[in-house]
Amino acid sequence: MADMHGLIDTLQFVFAPQIVNGLSIGVAVILMALGLTIIFGLLDVINMAHGEFYALGAYLAVSLLAAGVNFWVCLVAVPVLMLPVGYVVERALIQRVFDRKDRHVLTLLLTFGLGVVLEDAFRVVYGPNTVRVDTPIGGAAQILGMYFPNYRLFVMAVGAAIVAAVWIVVFRTSMGAIVRAAAYDRQMASSLGVPVARVYSATFAFGIGLAGLAGVLLAPIYSVFPTMGKDFILLAFTVVIVGGLGSIKGAVIAGIVLMQIQALASLYISPVWTDPLLFGVMVLVLMWRPRGLFGALGNG
Amino acid sequence: MLEVRDLHVHYGLSHALHGVTLGVGDGEVVGLFGRNGVGKTTLIKAIAGWLKPSRGVIQFGGKPLGGLQPDRICRLGIGLVPEDRRVFPGLTVEENLRLGFLQAPQRTKALMAARLASVYARFPRLAERRRHAGKSLSGGEQQMLAIARVLVGEPKLLLIDEPTEGLAPIVAEEIFALIASLRSEGISVLLVEQHLHRALDVCTRCYAMSRGQIVFEGGVAEPGERDALLAELAV
């Protein structure tokens, strides 16, 4: 009986908080990974600046909050402000080299360079120090005898809603069918009247908007600093690679599973080793399925 | 309607089309014949905007197509049914068909429903499989979908490249019957086809190509009087 109580206590006070932690980080990683995987699935471009766009979202929130804008307004305004940024970046950088044979290398270098510039710009504008963002929802909720921070529960709910909305848009609407068609066969989609260049720009902007949203959502949890994108982008890339480059389902499932592995493993091993553990899982998955767990965007 | 004059296309250093001149009039079904690799598909791709000509003129309804993107060419009323069908495998039959409606100038739900109903009436098999993914269709069904998808947009001219390639004879017959019905509806077609005998039955005029050039142009003659023509076309 005493053992049973011990087990319940362990589940309640040790595992459950870690699972919730893992889920709240997982949701943010999934939002990042969704943007990355959609951009890769459609444009065949690996956006190395995605982490810095996540940071840009957080810094935009910092600026808006400092100007007296309400956090909830920021949550909507920042992703909307990120859309034109993404659109312009795609038009000015990606599309410029899109028809060239060496575009994979060029887009990789261009987005990497953009990331470096953005990171230094954050340093110049906001300084090198960490900026704290107040948690907009304080307190904790008691669920089944366990206490969970309200804001983390909110992040999970918003993240789940966004993942569901993205899934519906991509797989259940005409707009999504256009995106999937353009992802699978650019020429044929174009010959059916799809304005492919505009679809690419809009989708890139959408992915950047998701990164910005993740930046705002996580700012109250992790604070804001110039290199915040670097730490996160590695996790997001791992999730995208394990899930399958270009797969939305893959990004969601891999995001949840990998972040749970990380959260629960940190109970037993030093947190320093949890990232290498995830990379080890990635290597194993790639040995077993070199294309990742699921197929690409246009292939359904 | 379609006018191609002195068209040259290069693939890198390789000169694929050497001054091709060809025309398709209103309501004509024009056959384009020749062995594999003579430039038929290259010509179709150049008209559709997939390849940039190095020299020459392509005009449709008096408007030059040079430099236009494929979506703009499509919006002018040129529908493409490419050689390998290029059905979107992850999209359902209906999603594939709806894409064909994108180029319609007025995109209302009612018009879309009417166009889909008209296409489903013509292709009942596609109606039965409207919720199935493109990749689950047979070769014949995919070919019908590729044609139906373009018809949803009510094009003025159809470019159809090797529609019966790899299909069972009975399915190929259905495709030829379909092209004949398009002809009776006054839709212009430029048809690339290997089955000369059967293709001539649905064509009003024909061309033959060899080594990137047009080497024959003429009418299709009456069935039973085509021996000389077939000899000309078997280049």
Coordinates of C-alpha atoms in Angstrom, one line a residue, chain A:
Chain A
M1 CA 0.0 0.0 0.0
A2 CA 2.8 2.3 0.9
D3 CA 4.5 1.5 -2.4
M4 CA 1.2 2.4 -4.2
H5 CA 1.1 5.8 -2.5
G6 CA 4.8 6.3 -3.3
L7 CA 4.1 5.6 -7.0
I8 CA 1.1 7.9 -7.1
D9 CA 3.2 10.6 -5.4
T10 CA 6.0 10.2 -7.9
L11 CA 3.5 10.4 -10.8
Q12 CA 1.8 13.4 -9.3
F13 CA 4.7 15.5 -8.1
V14 CA 7.6 14.3 -10.3
F15 CA 6.4 13.1 -13.7
A16 CA 3.2 15.2 -14.2
P17 CA 5.0 18.6 -13.9
Q18 CA 7.7 17.4 -16.2
I19 CA 5.1 16.1 -18.7
V20 CA 3.4 19.5 -18.6
N21 CA 6.7 21.3 -19.0
G22 CA 7.5 19.1 -22.0
L23 CA 4.2 19.7 -23.5
S24 CA 4.5 23.5 -23.2
I25 CA 8.0 23.5 -24.7
G26 CA 6.7 21.0 -27.3
V27 CA 3.9 23.3 -28.4
A28 CA 6.4 26.1 -29.0
V29 CA 8.8 23.8 -30.8
I30 CA 6.0 22.5 -32.9
L31 CA 5.0 26.0 -33.9
M32 CA 8.6 26.7 -35.0
A33 CA 8.8 23.3 -36.7
L34 CA 5.5 23.8 -38.5
G35 CA 6.8 27.0 -40.1
L36 CA 10.1 25.3 -41.0
T37 CA 8.5 22.2 -42.4
I38 CA 5.8 24.1 -44.4
I39 CA 8.5 26.4 -45.9
F40 CA 10.7 23.4 -46.7
G41 CA 7.8 21.3 -48.0
L42 CA 6.6 24.0 -50.4
L43 CA 9.8 25.9 -51.4
D44 CA 12.4 23.3 -50.8
V45 CA 14.2 25.9 -48.8
I46 CA 15.8 25.3 -45.4
N47 CA 15.3 28.6 -43.5
M48 CA 18.4 29.0 -41.3
A49 CA 17.0 32.4 -40.0
H50 CA 13.9 30.8 -38.6
G51 CA 15.2 31.0 -35.0
E52 CA 16.0 34.7 -35.4
F53 CA 12.4 35.2 -36.7
Y54 CA 11.3 33.6 -33.5
A55 CA 13.5 36.0 -31.6
L56 CA 12.2 38.9 -33.7
G57 CA 8.6 38.0 -32.6
A58 CA 9.7 38.1 -29.0
Y59 CA 11.5 41.4 -29.4
L60 CA 8.6 42.9 -31.2
A61 CA 6.4 41.9 -28.3
V62 CA 9.0 43.5 -25.9
S63 CA 8.8 46.8 -27.9
L64 CA 5.0 46.8 -28.0
L65 CA 4.7 46.0 -24.3
A66 CA 7.1 48.8 -23.5
A67 CA 4.9 51.1 -25.6
G68 CA 2.0 50.2 -23.4
V69 CA 0.3 47.7 -25.7
N70 CA -1.6 44.9 -23.9
F71 CA 0.0 41.4 -24.0
W72 CA -3.1 39.9 -25.6
V73 CA -3.0 42.5 -28.4
C74 CA 0.7 41.7 -28.9
L75 CA -0.2 38.0 -29.3
V76 CA -2.3 38.9 -32.4
A77 CA -0.4 41.9 -33.6
V78 CA 3.1 40.3 -33.7
P79 CA 2.3 37.4 -36.0
V80 CA 0.4 39.9 -38.2
L81 CA 3.4 42.2 -38.3
M82 CA 5.7 39.3 -39.1
L83 CA 3.7 38.5 -42.3
P84 CA 4.9 41.4 -44.4
V85 CA 8.5 40.8 -43.1
G86 CA 8.3 37.2 -44.3
Y87 CA 6.7 38.2 -47.6
V88 CA 9.4 40.8 -48.3
V89 CA 12.3 38.4 -47.3
E90 CA 10.9 35.7 -49.7
R91 CA 10.5 38.2 -52.5
A92 CA 13.9 39.9 -52.0
L93 CA 16.1 36.9 -51.1
I94 CA 14.6 33.6 -51.9
Q95 CA 12.8 34.3 -55.1
R96 CA 15.8 36.1 -56.5
V97 CA 17.8 32.9 -56.6
F98 CA 14.9 30.4 -56.9
D99 CA 15.5 29.4 -60.5
R100 CA 19.2 28.9 -60.1
K101 CA 20.7 25.4 -60.1
D102 CA 22.7 26.1 -56.9
R103 CA 19.6 27.5 -55.1
H104 CA 19.8 25.0 -52.2
V105 CA 23.3 26.3 -51.2
L106 CA 22.4 29.9 -52.0
T107 CA 19.2 30.0 -49.9
L108 CA 20.9 28.2 -47.1
L109 CA 23.7 30.9 -47.1
L110 CA 21.3 33.7 -47.6
T111 CA 19.0 32.8 -44.7
F112 CA 22.0 32.0 -42.5
G113 CA 23.5 35.4 -43.2
L114 CA 20.1 37.0 -42.6
G115 CA 20.0 35.2 -39.2
V116 CA 23.4 36.6 -38.3
V117 CA 22.4 40.1 -39.2
L118 CA 19.2 39.9 -37.3
E119 CA 20.9 38.5 -34.2
D120 CA 23.4 41.4 -34.2
A121 CA 20.6 43.8 -34.8
F122 CA 18.9 42.6 -31.7
R123 CA 22.1 43.2 -29.8
V124 CA 22.5 46.7 -31.1
V125 CA 18.8 47.7 -30.6
Y126 CA 18.0 45.9 -27.4
G127 CA 21.4 45.2 -25.8
P128 CA 23.0 41.9 -25.0
N129 CA 21.1 41.3 -21.7
T130 CA 18.1 39.2 -21.1
V131 CA 14.8 41.1 -21.1
R132 CA 12.0 39.7 -18.9
V133 CA 8.4 39.7 -20.0
D134 CA 5.8 39.5 -17.2
T135 CA 3.5 36.5 -17.3
P136 CA 0.1 37.7 -18.4
I137 CA -1.7 34.9 -16.5
G138 CA -0.5 34.3 -13.0
G139 CA -1.3 31.5 -10.6
A140 CA -1.7 27.8 -11.1
A141 CA -4.7 25.5 -11.7
Q142 CA -5.3 22.4 -9.7
I143 CA -6.1 19.4 -11.9
L144 CA -6.5 15.9 -10.4
G145 CA -4.6 17.1 -7.3
M146 CA -1.7 18.5 -9.3
Y147 CA -0.8 22.1 -9.7
F148 CA -0.1 23.5 -13.2
P149 CA 1.0 27.0 -14.0
N150 CA -2.0 28.7 -15.7
Y151 CA 0.1 30.3 -18.4
R152 CA 1.7 27.0 -19.5
L153 CA -1.7 25.5 -19.8
F154 CA -2.8 28.5 -21.9
V155 CA 0.3 28.1 -24.1
M156 CA -0.6 24.4 -24.6
A157 CA -4.2 25.3 -25.5
V158 CA -3.3 28.0 -27.9
G159 CA -0.6 25.8 -29.5
A160 CA -3.1 22.9 -29.9
A161 CA -5.7 25.3 -31.5
I162 CA -3.1 26.7 -33.9
V163 CA -1.9 23.2 -35.0
A164 CA -5.5 22.2 -35.5
A165 CA -6.2 25.4 -37.5
V166 CA -3.1 24.9 -39.7
W167 CA -4.1 21.3 -40.3
I168 CA -7.6 22.3 -41.3
V169 CA -6.3 25.1 -43.6
V170 CA -3.7 22.9 -45.3
F171 CA -5.8 19.7 -45.7
R172 CA -9.4 20.9 -45.8
T173 CA -9.5 24.1 -47.7
S174 CA -9.1 25.1 -51.3
M175 CA -6.2 27.4 -50.3
G176 CA -4.5 24.4 -48.7
A177 CA -5.1 22.3 -51.8
I178 CA -3.3 25.1 -53.8
V179 CA -0.4 25.0 -51.4
R180 CA -0.1 21.3 -51.6
A181 CA -0.4 21.2 -55.4
A182 CA 2.3 23.9 -55.7
A183 CA 4.5 22.0 -53.2
Y184 CA 4.2 18.8 -55.2
D185 CA 4.5 20.0 -58.8
R186 CA 5.2 23.7 -59.3
Q187 CA 5.0 23.6 -63.1
M188 CA 1.7 21.8 -63.3
A189 CA 0.1 23.9 -60.6
S190 CA 1.2 27.0 -62.5
S191 CA -0.2 25.6 -65.7
L192 CA -3.6 25.3 -63.9
G193 CA -3.5 29.0 -63.1
V194 CA -1.9 28.9 -59.6
P195 CA 0.2 32.0 -59.2
V196 CA 3.0 30.0 -57.8
A197 CA 5.4 32.9 -56.9
R198 CA 2.7 34.6 -54.8
V199 CA 1.8 31.3 -53.1
Y200 CA 5.4 30.8 -52.2
S201 CA 5.8 34.3 -50.8
A202 CA 2.5 34.0 -48.8
T203 CA 3.4 30.6 -47.4
F204 CA 6.9 31.7 -46.4
A205 CA 5.2 34.7 -44.7
F206 CA 2.8 32.4 -42.9
G207 CA 5.7 30.2 -41.6
I208 CA 7.5 33.4 -40.3
G209 CA 4.2 34.5 -38.7
L210 CA 4.1 31.2 -36.8
A211 CA 7.7 31.7 -35.6
G212 CA 6.8 35.1 -34.4
L213 CA 3.8 33.8 -32.6
A214 CA 6.0 31.2 -30.9
G215 CA 8.3 34.1 -29.9
V216 CA 5.5 36.0 -28.2
L217 CA 4.0 32.9 -26.5
L218 CA 7.3 31.8 -25.0
A219 CA 8.6 35.2 -24.1
P220 CA 7.0 35.2 -20.6
I221 CA 8.4 31.7 -19.9
Y222 CA 12.0 31.8 -21.2
S223 CA 12.7 35.6 -21.3
V224 CA 14.1 37.3 -24.4
F225 CA 17.8 37.5 -25.4
P226 CA 19.6 38.0 -28.7
T227 CA 20.6 34.3 -29.2
M228 CA 17.3 32.8 -28.0
G229 CA 16.6 31.6 -31.6
K230 CA 19.8 29.6 -31.8
D231 CA 18.9 27.3 -28.8
F232 CA 15.4 26.8 -30.1
I233 CA 16.1 26.3 -33.8
L234 CA 18.3 23.2 -33.2
L235 CA 15.3 21.6 -31.4
A236 CA 13.0 22.6 -34.2
F237 CA 15.3 21.2 -36.9
T238 CA 15.6 17.9 -34.9
V239 CA 11.8 17.7 -34.8
V240 CA 11.4 18.5 -38.5
I241 CA 14.1 15.9 -39.5
V242 CA 12.6 13.2 -37.3
G243 CA 9.1 14.0 -38.4
G244 CA 10.1 14.1 -42.1
L245 CA 11.1 17.3 -43.9
G246 CA 7.9 18.8 -45.2
S247 CA 5.5 16.8 -43.1
I248 CA 3.0 18.7 -40.9
K249 CA 1.9 15.5 -39.1
G250 CA 5.5 14.5 -38.6
A251 CA 6.4 17.9 -37.0
V252 CA 3.5 17.6 -34.5
I253 CA 4.1 14.0 -33.5
A254 CA 7.9 14.3 -33.4
G255 CA 7.5 17.6 -31.5
I256 CA 5.4 15.9 -28.8
V257 CA 7.4 12.8 -28.5
L258 CA 10.9 14.3 -28.5
M259 CA 10.0 17.0 -26.0
Q260 CA 8.5 14.4 -23.7
I261 CA 11.7 12.3 -24.0
Q262 CA 13.7 15.4 -23.2
A263 CA 11.5 16.4 -20.2
L264 CA 11.4 13.0 -18.7
A265 CA 15.0 12.1 -19.3
S266 CA 16.1 15.3 -17.5
L267 CA 14.7 13.6 -14.3
Y268 CA 17.4 10.9 -14.6
I269 CA 20.3 12.5 -16.5
S270 CA 21.9 15.9 -16.4
P271 CA 19.9 18.4 -18.5
V272 CA 23.2 19.0 -20.4
W273 CA 22.8 15.6 -21.9
T274 CA 19.2 15.8 -22.9
D275 CA 20.0 17.6 -26.2
P276 CA 22.6 15.0 -27.2
L277 CA 20.0 12.4 -26.3
L278 CA 17.5 13.9 -28.8
F279 CA 20.2 14.1 -31.5
G280 CA 20.9 10.4 -30.8
V281 CA 17.2 9.6 -31.3
M282 CA 17.3 11.6 -34.6
V283 CA 20.3 9.6 -35.8
L284 CA 18.5 6.3 -35.0
V285 CA 15.4 7.4 -36.8
L286 CA 17.4 8.5 -39.8
M287 CA 19.2 5.1 -39.8
W288 CA 15.8 3.4 -39.8
R289 CA 13.9 5.9 -42.1
P290 CA 16.2 8.2 -43.9
R291 CA 13.3 10.5 -45.0
G292 CA 12.0 10.8 -41.4
L293 CA 8.8 9.3 -40.0
F294 CA 6.3 10.8 -42.4
G295 CA 6.1 11.9 -46.0
A296 CA 6.3 15.4 -47.5
L297 CA 3.7 18.1 -47.8
G298 CA 2.6 17.7 -51.4
N299 CA 2.5 13.9 -51.2
G300 CA -0.3 14.0 -48.7

